[in-house]
Coordinates of C-alpha atoms in Angstrom, one line a residue:
Chain A
M1 CA -3.7 1.2 -32.1
R2 CA -0.5 -0.4 -33.2
E3 CA 2.3 -1.5 -30.8
F4 CA 4.6 1.3 -32.0
D5 CA 1.9 4.0 -31.7
L6 CA 1.2 2.9 -28.1
I7 CA 5.0 3.0 -27.4
D8 CA 5.1 6.6 -28.9
W9 CA 2.2 7.6 -26.6
I10 CA 4.0 6.0 -23.6
R11 CA 7.2 7.9 -24.4
S12 CA 5.2 11.1 -24.7
Q13 CA 3.9 10.5 -21.1
T14 CA 7.3 9.6 -19.7
R15 CA 9.2 12.2 -17.6
L16 CA 12.4 10.7 -16.2
D17 CA 15.2 12.3 -14.2
P18 CA 18.3 11.8 -16.6
R19 CA 20.6 11.6 -13.6
A20 CA 18.7 8.5 -12.3
V21 CA 17.5 7.1 -15.7
P22 CA 19.9 8.2 -18.5
V23 CA 17.9 6.2 -21.1
G24 CA 14.2 5.5 -20.8
P25 CA 11.7 3.7 -23.1
G26 CA 12.5 3.6 -26.8
D27 CA 16.0 2.0 -27.0
D28 CA 16.9 -1.7 -26.9
C29 CA 17.5 -1.4 -23.1
A30 CA 16.8 1.3 -20.5
V31 CA 19.8 2.6 -18.6
V32 CA 19.4 3.1 -14.8
R33 CA 22.0 4.5 -12.4
V34 CA 22.8 2.2 -9.5
G35 CA 25.3 3.8 -7.1
G36 CA 27.9 5.1 -9.5
E37 CA 27.3 2.5 -12.2
D38 CA 25.1 2.4 -15.3
L39 CA 22.8 -0.7 -15.4
L40 CA 21.1 -1.9 -18.6
V41 CA 17.6 -3.3 -18.2
T42 CA 15.6 -4.9 -20.9
V43 CA 12.3 -6.9 -20.9
D44 CA 10.8 -9.0 -23.7
Q45 CA 8.1 -11.6 -23.7
V46 CA 7.4 -14.7 -25.8
L47 CA 3.7 -15.5 -26.3
D48 CA 2.5 -18.8 -27.6
G49 CA 0.8 -18.3 -31.0
V50 CA 2.7 -15.0 -31.6
H51 CA 6.4 -15.4 -31.1
V52 CA 6.4 -19.2 -30.9
Q53 CA 4.2 -22.1 -31.7
L54 CA 4.6 -24.2 -28.5
A55 CA 3.0 -27.3 -30.0
A56 CA 5.5 -27.3 -32.8
C57 CA 8.7 -26.2 -31.1
G58 CA 8.3 -27.6 -27.6
P59 CA 8.7 -25.9 -24.2
Q60 CA 12.5 -25.9 -24.0
A61 CA 12.8 -23.9 -27.2
V62 CA 10.3 -21.4 -25.8
G63 CA 12.4 -20.8 -22.8
R64 CA 15.6 -20.5 -24.8
K65 CA 14.1 -18.0 -27.2
A66 CA 12.6 -15.9 -24.4
M67 CA 16.1 -15.6 -22.8
A68 CA 17.9 -15.1 -26.1
R69 CA 15.6 -12.3 -27.3
N70 CA 16.6 -10.3 -24.3
L71 CA 20.3 -11.1 -24.6
S72 CA 20.1 -9.8 -28.1
D73 CA 18.8 -6.5 -26.7
I74 CA 21.8 -6.4 -24.3
A75 CA 24.0 -7.1 -27.3
A76 CA 22.4 -4.2 -29.2
M77 CA 23.8 -1.8 -26.5
A78 CA 27.2 -3.6 -26.5
G79 CA 26.4 -4.8 -23.0
T80 CA 27.5 -7.7 -20.9
P81 CA 24.6 -9.6 -19.3
L82 CA 24.6 -9.8 -15.5
A83 CA 21.4 -11.6 -14.4
A84 CA 17.9 -12.5 -15.5
V85 CA 14.4 -13.0 -13.9
A86 CA 11.4 -14.5 -15.6
N87 CA 7.6 -14.4 -15.2
V88 CA 5.9 -17.5 -16.6
A89 CA 2.1 -18.0 -17.0
L90 CA 1.5 -21.7 -17.5
P91 CA -1.7 -23.1 -19.0
R92 CA -3.7 -25.1 -16.5
D93 CA -2.7 -28.8 -16.6
F94 CA 0.6 -28.0 -18.2
P95 CA 2.8 -31.1 -17.8
D96 CA 5.4 -30.9 -15.0
D97 CA 8.1 -32.0 -17.4
D98 CA 7.2 -29.2 -19.8
A99 CA 7.3 -26.6 -17.1
K100 CA 10.8 -27.9 -16.2
A101 CA 11.8 -27.8 -19.8
I102 CA 10.9 -24.1 -20.0
Y103 CA 13.2 -23.5 -17.1
L104 CA 15.9 -25.6 -18.7
G105 CA 15.5 -23.6 -21.9
L106 CA 15.8 -20.3 -20.0
R107 CA 18.9 -21.6 -18.3
A108 CA 20.5 -22.9 -21.5
G109 CA 20.0 -19.5 -23.1
G110 CA 21.4 -17.7 -20.2
D111 CA 24.2 -20.0 -19.2
A112 CA 25.8 -19.6 -22.6
F113 CA 26.4 -16.0 -21.7
R114 CA 27.0 -16.3 -18.0
C115 CA 23.6 -14.8 -17.3
P116 CA 22.2 -16.6 -14.3
L117 CA 18.4 -16.9 -13.8
V118 CA 18.2 -15.4 -10.3
G119 CA 14.4 -15.3 -9.7
G120 CA 11.0 -15.6 -11.2
D121 CA 7.3 -15.8 -10.8
I122 CA 5.1 -18.7 -11.9
G123 CA 1.4 -18.5 -12.3
V124 CA -1.2 -21.0 -13.7
W125 CA -4.2 -19.9 -15.6
D126 CA -6.7 -20.8 -18.3
G127 CA -4.7 -18.9 -20.9
A128 CA -1.8 -19.9 -23.1
L129 CA 1.9 -19.9 -22.3
C130 CA 3.5 -16.5 -21.7
V131 CA 7.1 -16.2 -20.8
G132 CA 8.4 -12.7 -19.9
V133 CA 12.1 -12.2 -19.2
T134 CA 14.0 -9.2 -17.8
V135 CA 17.8 -9.1 -18.3
L136 CA 20.2 -6.8 -16.5
G137 CA 23.5 -6.0 -18.0
R138 CA 26.5 -3.7 -17.8
P139 CA 27.6 -1.4 -20.6
T140 CA 31.2 -1.1 -21.8
P141 CA 33.3 1.4 -20.0
A142 CA 32.7 3.8 -22.9
G143 CA 29.0 3.6 -22.1
P144 CA 26.0 2.0 -23.8
V145 CA 25.7 2.2 -27.6
L146 CA 22.3 3.8 -28.3
R147 CA 20.1 4.0 -31.3
S148 CA 20.4 7.7 -31.4
G149 CA 24.1 8.3 -32.2
A150 CA 24.2 7.8 -36.0
R151 CA 25.8 10.6 -37.9
P152 CA 25.6 11.6 -41.6
G153 CA 28.4 9.9 -43.5
D154 CA 28.5 6.9 -41.1
A155 CA 28.8 3.5 -42.7
L156 CA 25.8 1.2 -42.0
C157 CA 26.8 -2.4 -41.4
V158 CA 25.1 -5.7 -40.5
T159 CA 26.3 -8.9 -39.1
G160 CA 25.3 -12.2 -40.7
A161 CA 22.6 -12.7 -43.3
L162 CA 19.0 -11.7 -43.2
G163 CA 15.5 -13.1 -43.9
G164 CA 13.6 -16.3 -43.5
S165 CA 14.4 -16.7 -39.9
W166 CA 10.8 -17.6 -38.8
R167 CA 10.2 -20.0 -41.7
S168 CA 13.4 -21.8 -41.2
G169 CA 13.3 -21.9 -37.4
R170 CA 16.4 -19.8 -36.9
D171 CA 14.3 -17.6 -34.7
L172 CA 14.5 -20.5 -32.2
T173 CA 18.2 -21.3 -32.5
F174 CA 20.0 -18.0 -33.1
T175 CA 23.0 -17.0 -31.0
P176 CA 22.6 -13.5 -29.5
R177 CA 25.5 -11.4 -30.8
I178 CA 26.8 -10.5 -27.3
H179 CA 30.4 -11.5 -28.0
E180 CA 30.4 -9.9 -31.5
A181 CA 29.0 -6.6 -30.1
L182 CA 31.7 -6.5 -27.5
A183 CA 34.4 -7.2 -30.1
L184 CA 32.9 -4.5 -32.4
A185 CA 32.8 -1.9 -29.5
A186 CA 36.4 -2.7 -28.7
A187 CA 37.6 -2.5 -32.3
C188 CA 35.8 0.6 -33.5
E189 CA 33.8 3.7 -32.5
L190 CA 30.2 2.5 -32.7
H191 CA 27.9 5.5 -33.1
A192 CA 24.6 3.6 -33.0
M193 CA 23.4 0.0 -32.9
I194 CA 20.2 -2.0 -32.8
D195 CA 19.4 -5.7 -33.0
L196 CA 17.3 -6.8 -36.0
S197 CA 14.2 -8.1 -34.4
D198 CA 11.6 -6.2 -36.4
G199 CA 13.3 -6.4 -39.8
L200 CA 16.0 -4.3 -41.4
S201 CA 13.6 -1.8 -42.9
R202 CA 11.8 -1.1 -39.6
D203 CA 14.8 -1.3 -37.3
L204 CA 16.8 1.0 -39.6
G205 CA 13.8 3.4 -39.3
H206 CA 14.1 3.3 -35.5
V207 CA 17.8 4.2 -35.7
C208 CA 17.2 7.0 -38.2
R209 CA 14.3 8.5 -36.3
E210 CA 16.2 8.4 -33.0
S211 CA 19.3 9.9 -34.6
G212 CA 17.5 12.5 -36.6
V213 CA 19.1 11.2 -39.8
G214 CA 18.2 9.2 -43.0
A215 CA 20.0 6.4 -44.8
E216 CA 20.6 4.9 -48.2
I217 CA 20.7 1.2 -48.5
L218 CA 22.2 -0.4 -51.6
A219 CA 19.9 -3.3 -52.7
T220 CA 22.8 -5.4 -54.0
R221 CA 24.7 -5.1 -50.6
V222 CA 21.9 -6.6 -48.4
P223 CA 23.1 -10.0 -47.3
V224 CA 20.2 -12.2 -48.2
H225 CA 20.1 -15.4 -46.1
P226 CA 19.7 -18.7 -48.1
D227 CA 16.5 -19.3 -46.1
A228 CA 15.0 -16.0 -47.3
G229 CA 12.8 -15.9 -50.4
G230 CA 14.7 -12.9 -51.7
L231 CA 15.5 -9.2 -51.0
D232 CA 12.1 -8.3 -49.7
A233 CA 12.3 -11.0 -47.1
A234 CA 15.8 -9.9 -46.1
L235 CA 14.5 -6.3 -45.7
S236 CA 11.3 -7.1 -43.8
D237 CA 11.1 -10.5 -42.2
G238 CA 12.5 -9.7 -38.8
E239 CA 13.6 -12.1 -36.1
D240 CA 17.2 -12.1 -37.5
Y241 CA 18.7 -11.0 -34.2
E242 CA 21.7 -9.8 -36.1
L243 CA 23.3 -6.4 -35.4
L244 CA 22.8 -3.2 -37.4
F245 CA 25.3 -0.5 -36.6
A246 CA 26.6 2.8 -37.7
L247 CA 30.3 3.7 -37.5
P248 CA 32.8 6.0 -39.1
P249 CA 33.3 4.9 -42.7
G250 CA 37.0 4.5 -42.5
R251 CA 36.6 1.3 -40.4
A252 CA 34.0 -0.4 -42.5
D253 CA 36.3 -1.9 -45.2
A254 CA 38.5 -3.7 -42.6
L255 CA 35.4 -5.0 -40.9
E256 CA 34.0 -6.3 -44.1
R257 CA 37.2 -8.0 -44.9
D258 CA 37.7 -9.6 -41.5
G259 CA 34.2 -10.0 -40.1
V260 CA 33.9 -10.2 -36.4
L261 CA 34.7 -13.4 -34.4
G262 CA 34.0 -15.4 -37.6
V263 CA 30.7 -13.7 -38.3
P264 CA 30.5 -11.9 -41.7
V265 CA 30.0 -8.1 -41.6
T266 CA 28.5 -6.4 -44.6
R267 CA 28.3 -2.7 -45.3
V268 CA 24.8 -2.2 -46.6
G269 CA 24.7 1.6 -46.9
T270 CA 25.4 5.0 -45.5
I271 CA 23.7 7.4 -43.1
T272 CA 22.5 10.6 -44.7
A273 CA 21.7 14.1 -43.3
E274 CA 18.5 14.0 -45.4
R275 CA 16.0 12.2 -43.3
N276 CA 14.5 9.7 -45.8
V277 CA 15.4 6.1 -45.8
T278 CA 16.0 5.1 -49.4
L279 CA 16.7 1.8 -51.2
V280 CA 19.0 2.2 -54.2
H281 CA 18.7 -0.4 -56.9
P282 CA 21.6 -1.5 -59.2
D283 CA 20.2 0.6 -62.1
G284 CA 20.4 3.7 -60.0
S285 CA 16.6 3.9 -59.4
R286 CA 15.6 4.8 -55.8
E287 CA 12.6 4.0 -53.8
P288 CA 11.6 4.8 -50.2
L289 CA 12.4 1.9 -47.9
I290 CA 9.0 1.6 -46.2
P291 CA 9.0 -0.4 -43.0
H292 CA 6.7 -3.3 -43.4
G293 CA 8.5 -5.7 -41.1
W294 CA 7.3 -7.7 -38.2
E295 CA 5.0 -5.8 -35.9
H296 CA 3.4 -8.2 -33.4
G297 CA 0.7 -5.7 -32.6
T298 CA -0.8 -5.6 -36.1
Chain B
M1 CA 2.8 -30.1 -9.7
R2 CA 2.0 -27.1 -7.5
E3 CA 3.7 -23.8 -7.9
F4 CA 5.7 -24.2 -4.7
D5 CA 6.9 -27.7 -5.7
L6 CA 8.1 -26.3 -9.0
I7 CA 9.9 -23.5 -7.2
D8 CA 11.6 -26.1 -5.0
W9 CA 12.7 -28.0 -8.0
I10 CA 14.1 -24.8 -9.6
R11 CA 16.0 -24.0 -6.5
S12 CA 17.5 -27.5 -6.4
Q13 CA 18.7 -26.8 -10.0
T14 CA 20.2 -23.4 -9.2
R15 CA 23.9 -23.0 -8.7
L16 CA 24.8 -19.3 -8.2
D17 CA 28.1 -17.6 -7.4
P18 CA 27.3 -15.9 -4.1
R19 CA 29.8 -13.1 -4.9
A20 CA 27.7 -12.2 -8.0
V21 CA 24.3 -13.2 -6.7
P22 CA 24.1 -13.1 -2.9
V23 CA 20.5 -14.1 -2.9
G24 CA 18.9 -16.2 -5.6
P25 CA 15.4 -17.7 -6.0
G26 CA 13.3 -18.3 -2.9
D27 CA 13.2 -14.9 -1.1
D28 CA 11.0 -11.9 -1.9
C29 CA 13.7 -10.4 -4.1
A30 CA 16.9 -11.7 -5.6
V31 CA 20.1 -9.8 -4.7
V32 CA 22.6 -9.1 -7.5
R33 CA 25.9 -7.4 -7.1
V34 CA 26.3 -4.4 -9.5
G35 CA 29.8 -2.9 -9.2
G36 CA 30.2 -2.5 -5.5
E37 CA 26.4 -2.3 -4.8
D38 CA 23.7 -4.8 -3.9
L39 CA 20.7 -4.5 -6.2
L40 CA 17.3 -6.0 -5.3
V41 CA 15.4 -7.6 -8.2
T42 CA 11.8 -8.9 -8.0
V43 CA 9.3 -10.0 -10.7
D44 CA 5.6 -10.7 -10.3
Q45 CA 2.8 -11.0 -12.8
V46 CA -0.9 -10.3 -12.7
L47 CA -3.1 -12.6 -14.8
D48 CA -6.7 -11.8 -15.7
G49 CA -8.9 -14.5 -14.1
V50 CA -6.3 -15.4 -11.5
H51 CA -5.0 -12.3 -9.7
V52 CA -7.6 -9.9 -11.1
Q53 CA -10.9 -9.9 -12.8
L54 CA -10.3 -7.3 -15.5
A55 CA -14.0 -7.0 -16.4
A56 CA -14.9 -6.1 -12.9
C57 CA -11.9 -3.9 -11.8
G58 CA -11.0 -2.2 -15.0
P59 CA -7.5 -1.9 -16.6
Q60 CA -6.1 0.9 -14.5
A61 CA -6.5 -1.2 -11.3
V62 CA -4.7 -4.1 -13.1
G63 CA -1.7 -1.9 -13.8
R64 CA -1.7 -0.5 -10.4
K65 CA -1.9 -3.9 -8.7
A66 CA 0.9 -5.3 -10.9
M67 CA 3.2 -2.6 -9.8
A68 CA 2.1 -2.6 -6.2
R69 CA 2.6 -6.4 -5.8
N70 CA 6.2 -5.9 -6.8
L71 CA 6.8 -2.9 -4.6
S72 CA 5.5 -5.0 -1.7
D73 CA 8.3 -7.5 -2.4
I74 CA 10.8 -4.7 -2.3
A75 CA 9.2 -3.6 1.1
A76 CA 9.6 -7.2 2.3
M77 CA 13.4 -6.7 2.0
A78 CA 13.3 -3.2 3.6
G79 CA 14.4 -1.9 0.2
T80 CA 13.9 1.4 -1.7
P81 CA 12.5 1.0 -5.2
L82 CA 14.7 2.3 -8.0
A83 CA 13.0 1.5 -11.3
A84 CA 10.5 -0.8 -13.0
V85 CA 10.0 -2.4 -16.4
A86 CA 6.8 -4.2 -17.6
N87 CA 5.8 -6.8 -20.1
V88 CA 2.2 -6.6 -21.2
A89 CA 0.3 -9.1 -23.3
L90 CA -2.9 -7.5 -24.6
P91 CA -5.9 -9.4 -25.9
R92 CA -6.5 -8.7 -29.6
D93 CA -8.8 -5.8 -30.2
F94 CA -8.1 -4.4 -26.7
P95 CA -9.3 -0.8 -26.7
D96 CA -6.6 1.8 -27.0
D97 CA -7.9 3.7 -23.9
D98 CA -7.7 0.5 -21.9
A99 CA -4.1 -0.1 -22.9
K100 CA -3.3 3.4 -21.9
A101 CA -5.1 2.9 -18.6
I102 CA -2.9 -0.1 -17.8
Y103 CA 0.1 2.1 -18.3
L104 CA -1.4 4.9 -16.1
G105 CA -2.1 2.3 -13.4
L106 CA 1.5 1.1 -13.5
R107 CA 2.6 4.7 -13.4
A108 CA 0.3 5.6 -10.5
G109 CA 1.5 2.6 -8.5
G110 CA 5.2 3.4 -9.1
D111 CA 5.0 7.2 -8.9
A112 CA 3.7 6.9 -5.4
F113 CA 7.1 5.5 -4.4
R114 CA 9.4 7.3 -6.9
C115 CA 9.7 4.1 -8.9
P116 CA 9.8 5.2 -12.6
L117 CA 8.6 2.8 -15.3
V118 CA 11.7 2.9 -17.5
G119 CA 10.9 0.3 -20.2
G120 CA 8.6 -2.4 -21.3
D121 CA 7.4 -4.8 -24.0
I122 CA 3.9 -4.9 -25.4
G123 CA 2.5 -7.8 -27.3
V124 CA -1.0 -8.5 -28.7
W125 CA -2.4 -12.1 -28.8
D126 CA -5.5 -14.1 -28.7
G127 CA -5.1 -14.7 -25.0
A128 CA -6.2 -12.8 -21.9
L129 CA -4.4 -9.9 -20.3
C130 CA -1.1 -10.6 -18.6
V131 CA 1.0 -7.9 -17.0
G132 CA 4.4 -8.8 -15.7
V133 CA 6.5 -6.3 -13.8
T134 CA 10.1 -6.3 -12.7
V135 CA 11.2 -3.9 -10.0
L136 CA 14.8 -3.0 -9.1
G137 CA 15.6 -1.6 -5.7
R138 CA 18.3 -0.8 -3.2
P139 CA 18.7 -2.4 0.2
T140 CA 19.3 -0.4 3.3
P141 CA 23.0 0.2 4.2
A142 CA 22.6 -2.7 6.7
G143 CA 21.8 -5.0 3.8
P144 CA 18.6 -6.7 2.7
V145 CA 16.3 -8.2 5.3
L146 CA 15.9 -11.9 4.3
R147 CA 13.4 -14.6 5.1
S148 CA 16.2 -16.7 6.6
G149 CA 17.3 -14.7 9.6
A150 CA 14.6 -15.5 12.2
R151 CA 16.0 -16.8 15.6
P152 CA 14.4 -18.7 18.4
G153 CA 13.0 -16.3 20.9
D154 CA 12.3 -13.5 18.3
A155 CA 9.0 -11.8 18.5
L156 CA 6.8 -12.2 15.4
C157 CA 4.9 -9.1 14.5
V158 CA 2.6 -8.0 11.7
T159 CA 1.5 -4.7 10.4
G160 CA -2.1 -3.9 9.8
A161 CA -5.0 -6.4 9.9
L162 CA -5.4 -9.6 8.0
G163 CA -8.1 -11.4 5.9
G164 CA -10.8 -10.6 3.4
S165 CA -8.6 -8.7 1.1
W166 CA -9.8 -10.3 -2.1
R167 CA -13.5 -10.2 -1.2
S168 CA -13.4 -6.6 -0.2
G169 CA -11.2 -5.3 -3.1
R170 CA -8.3 -4.3 -0.8
D171 CA -6.1 -6.4 -3.0
L172 CA -6.5 -3.7 -5.6
T173 CA -6.0 -0.7 -3.4
F174 CA -3.4 -1.7 -0.8
T175 CA -0.5 0.5 -0.1
P176 CA 2.9 -1.3 -0.3
R177 CA 4.6 -1.1 3.0
I178 CA 7.7 0.5 1.6
H179 CA 7.8 3.4 4.0
E180 CA 6.8 1.3 7.0
A181 CA 9.6 -1.3 6.2
L182 CA 12.2 1.4 6.0
A183 CA 11.0 2.9 9.3
L184 CA 11.1 -0.5 11.0
A185 CA 14.6 -1.2 9.6
A186 CA 15.7 2.1 11.0
A187 CA 14.1 1.6 14.4
C188 CA 15.0 -2.0 15.2
E189 CA 17.1 -5.0 14.3
L190 CA 14.9 -6.9 11.8
H191 CA 16.0 -10.5 11.7
A192 CA 13.6 -11.7 9.0
M193 CA 10.7 -10.2 7.0
I194 CA 8.2 -11.2 4.3
D195 CA 5.2 -9.6 2.8
L196 CA 1.9 -11.4 3.4
S197 CA 0.8 -12.3 -0.1
D198 CA 0.0 -16.0 0.3
G199 CA -1.6 -15.8 3.7
L200 CA -0.1 -15.7 7.2
S201 CA 0.0 -19.4 7.7
R202 CA 1.8 -20.0 4.4
D203 CA 4.1 -17.0 4.5
L204 CA 5.1 -17.8 8.1
G205 CA 5.9 -21.3 6.9
H206 CA 8.3 -19.8 4.3
V207 CA 10.1 -17.8 7.0
C208 CA 10.4 -20.8 9.4
R209 CA 11.6 -23.1 6.6
E210 CA 14.2 -20.6 5.4
S211 CA 15.3 -19.8 8.9
G212 CA 15.3 -23.4 10.2
V213 CA 13.0 -22.5 13.1
G214 CA 9.4 -22.9 14.1
A215 CA 6.8 -20.6 15.6
E216 CA 3.9 -20.3 18.0
I217 CA 1.1 -18.0 17.0
L218 CA -1.4 -16.9 19.6
A219 CA -4.9 -17.2 18.1
T220 CA -6.2 -14.2 20.1
R221 CA -3.4 -12.0 18.9
V222 CA -4.0 -12.3 15.2
P223 CA -5.3 -9.0 14.0
V224 CA -8.5 -10.0 12.1
H225 CA -9.6 -7.4 9.5
P226 CA -13.2 -6.3 9.7
D227 CA -13.5 -7.5 6.1
A228 CA -12.4 -11.1 7.1
G229 CA -15.0 -13.7 8.0
G230 CA -12.9 -14.6 11.1
L231 CA -9.7 -16.1 12.3
D232 CA -9.4 -18.7 9.6
A233 CA -9.7 -16.0 6.9
A234 CA -7.0 -13.9 8.6
L235 CA -4.7 -16.8 8.7
S236 CA -5.2 -18.0 5.2
D237 CA -6.8 -15.6 2.8
G238 CA -3.6 -13.9 1.5
E239 CA -3.2 -10.8 -0.6
D240 CA -2.9 -8.7 2.6
Y241 CA 0.4 -7.2 1.5
E242 CA 1.2 -6.5 5.1
L243 CA 4.6 -7.2 6.6
L244 CA 5.4 -10.2 8.9
F245 CA 8.7 -9.8 10.6
A246 CA 10.9 -11.3 13.4
L247 CA 12.9 -9.1 15.8
P248 CA 14.5 -9.3 19.2
P249 CA 11.6 -9.5 21.7
G250 CA 12.7 -6.4 23.7
R251 CA 11.6 -4.1 20.9
A252 CA 8.1 -5.6 20.3
D253 CA 6.3 -3.9 23.1
A254 CA 7.3 -0.4 22.0
L255 CA 6.3 -1.2 18.4
E256 CA 2.9 -2.5 19.5
R257 CA 2.3 0.7 21.5
D258 CA 3.5 3.1 18.9
G259 CA 2.8 1.3 15.6
V260 CA 4.9 2.4 12.6
L261 CA 4.0 5.6 10.6
G262 CA 0.4 5.3 11.8
V263 CA 0.0 1.7 10.9
P264 CA -0.7 -0.7 13.8
V265 CA 1.8 -3.3 14.7
T266 CA 0.7 -6.5 16.5
R267 CA 2.9 -9.1 18.1
V268 CA 1.3 -12.4 17.0
G269 CA 3.7 -14.9 18.4
T270 CA 7.2 -16.1 18.9
I271 CA 9.9 -17.9 17.0
T272 CA 10.8 -21.3 18.4
A273 CA 13.8 -23.6 18.1
E274 CA 11.4 -26.5 17.6
R275 CA 10.5 -26.4 14.0
N276 CA 6.7 -26.9 14.1
V277 CA 4.4 -24.0 13.4
T278 CA 1.7 -24.1 16.0
L279 CA -1.5 -22.1 16.7
V280 CA -2.2 -21.7 20.4
H281 CA -5.8 -21.2 21.4
P282 CA -7.0 -19.3 24.5
D283 CA -7.8 -22.5 26.4
G284 CA -4.2 -23.5 25.9
S285 CA -5.0 -26.2 23.3
R286 CA -2.5 -26.3 20.4
E287 CA -2.9 -27.3 16.8
P288 CA -0.5 -27.3 13.8
L289 CA -0.9 -24.2 11.7
I290 CA -1.2 -25.9 8.3
P291 CA -0.7 -23.6 5.4
H292 CA -3.8 -23.5 3.3
G293 CA -3.5 -20.0 2.0
W294 CA -3.6 -18.7 -1.5
E295 CA -1.6 -20.8 -4.0
H296 CA -2.3 -19.6 -7.5
G297 CA -1.0 -22.9 -8.9
T298 CA -3.6 -25.1 -7.3

């Protein structure tokens, strides 16, 4: 069973009281009511050999990435991080200084966004390094930006450039788009947003499925990162941690012109009522945009 | 470096704004301010080969224990659970039904205390099973019960009976003392509380250190579980998930007589101003109560 099939099954089993849990599994964060407030909650883990290669990148980069991945999920809801906790499984005989470096990496990742590490659990075992992080956050006063709000006719935009993240090491050094997401939420009406962790093709599929819509992506408009091998990599590589968002089309031109906080914004396509996700080539030919991005479970 | 030394180092590195984070690392839960409310946050992981033996107990018991350990930490603050998230690292080729059973175990553990599983992260790797759980909770209106509030002269009480949990499998089937903690908090002024996960000797040491006090434990008063080999096991085994708490001595007799919600309460000793933790034998001889309970990091 693949990761996403298991998540679908879990969602099918989940019955939540929407007054207590307005958003459950299946978005970038869950939303839980605390007193009169909405609280964002997200959890993500970094596993040695899957999401990182500890021997190559070192322990501090592992800690930083574990925190930054979660902060990217907070950004995807246009949230402000509040606090984090971590569970760390250390290999037996892990050097003390390396354990401390993991903590310092977590701290560095969080401190950059005023997200303190407020607690944790440390275990030692015969297995490899596993770092799980949970981040709490607060949505904007307008509420969290979900995956499910995209509407036909919306412009689809991305921040930054895509592809080649893993090969070039950008997956270890990326800046979660917390500030950019807040600026976007303040500047325009965001209908839907997601962070690009699984690759544009797959993450766009998530947005379309949750919103009950489709999309057309213009091949020439996809911002291909210099580190990427080409368009396919930009569509599929994943670990970009850029934002993909849908908004009323009237605002897209100004965003493309101005970017957001110095980060380029590119309109890559349009949300359609027809539910297919299609890639449109310069010669007018069309092909289904099949998700074949990063799935850790495969 | 042992787990507790690393935690001490982390605490020494931690600088938190007490208005935003009233309680940071070092108690059963952290406390974070959300809007005008205090929120409890706790994280604990279950590692195959350390906290569970998957091949012996099966996947559902692993999920249940991962949830219940965290709920026990919420109980230790006299909190009410609100929601949980989980990060699960599955061994490659883990059977689908076993993955579902972990989820069902998590759900069973949480549903018993109205603690919904609102999100998670699933990864697949070449390593063994790791289940991390974060639980959010709300303190009583009087505020969270910390480890640091014990005062000289306080009675020290425990719920239930201690020792032999791991050998008998009670570590997999225990009921987190959520309801009992709430009843105790309503019935009396709890100065300090902790759940007995590391063993009475070690966990009492945590309370005394955080409170700046000592304690005398009467050997004959320690409630030894029938599964335990004897007093030493009751003092050291850990994984009891009972409550140890300090309260004004005037209330202890009534609690001993009545128990709490059908669970026995035993007064095992007294908090002292002198900082040593001492075991007093029936013949009046005294010995230091050295923590040698469960430390997963050793």
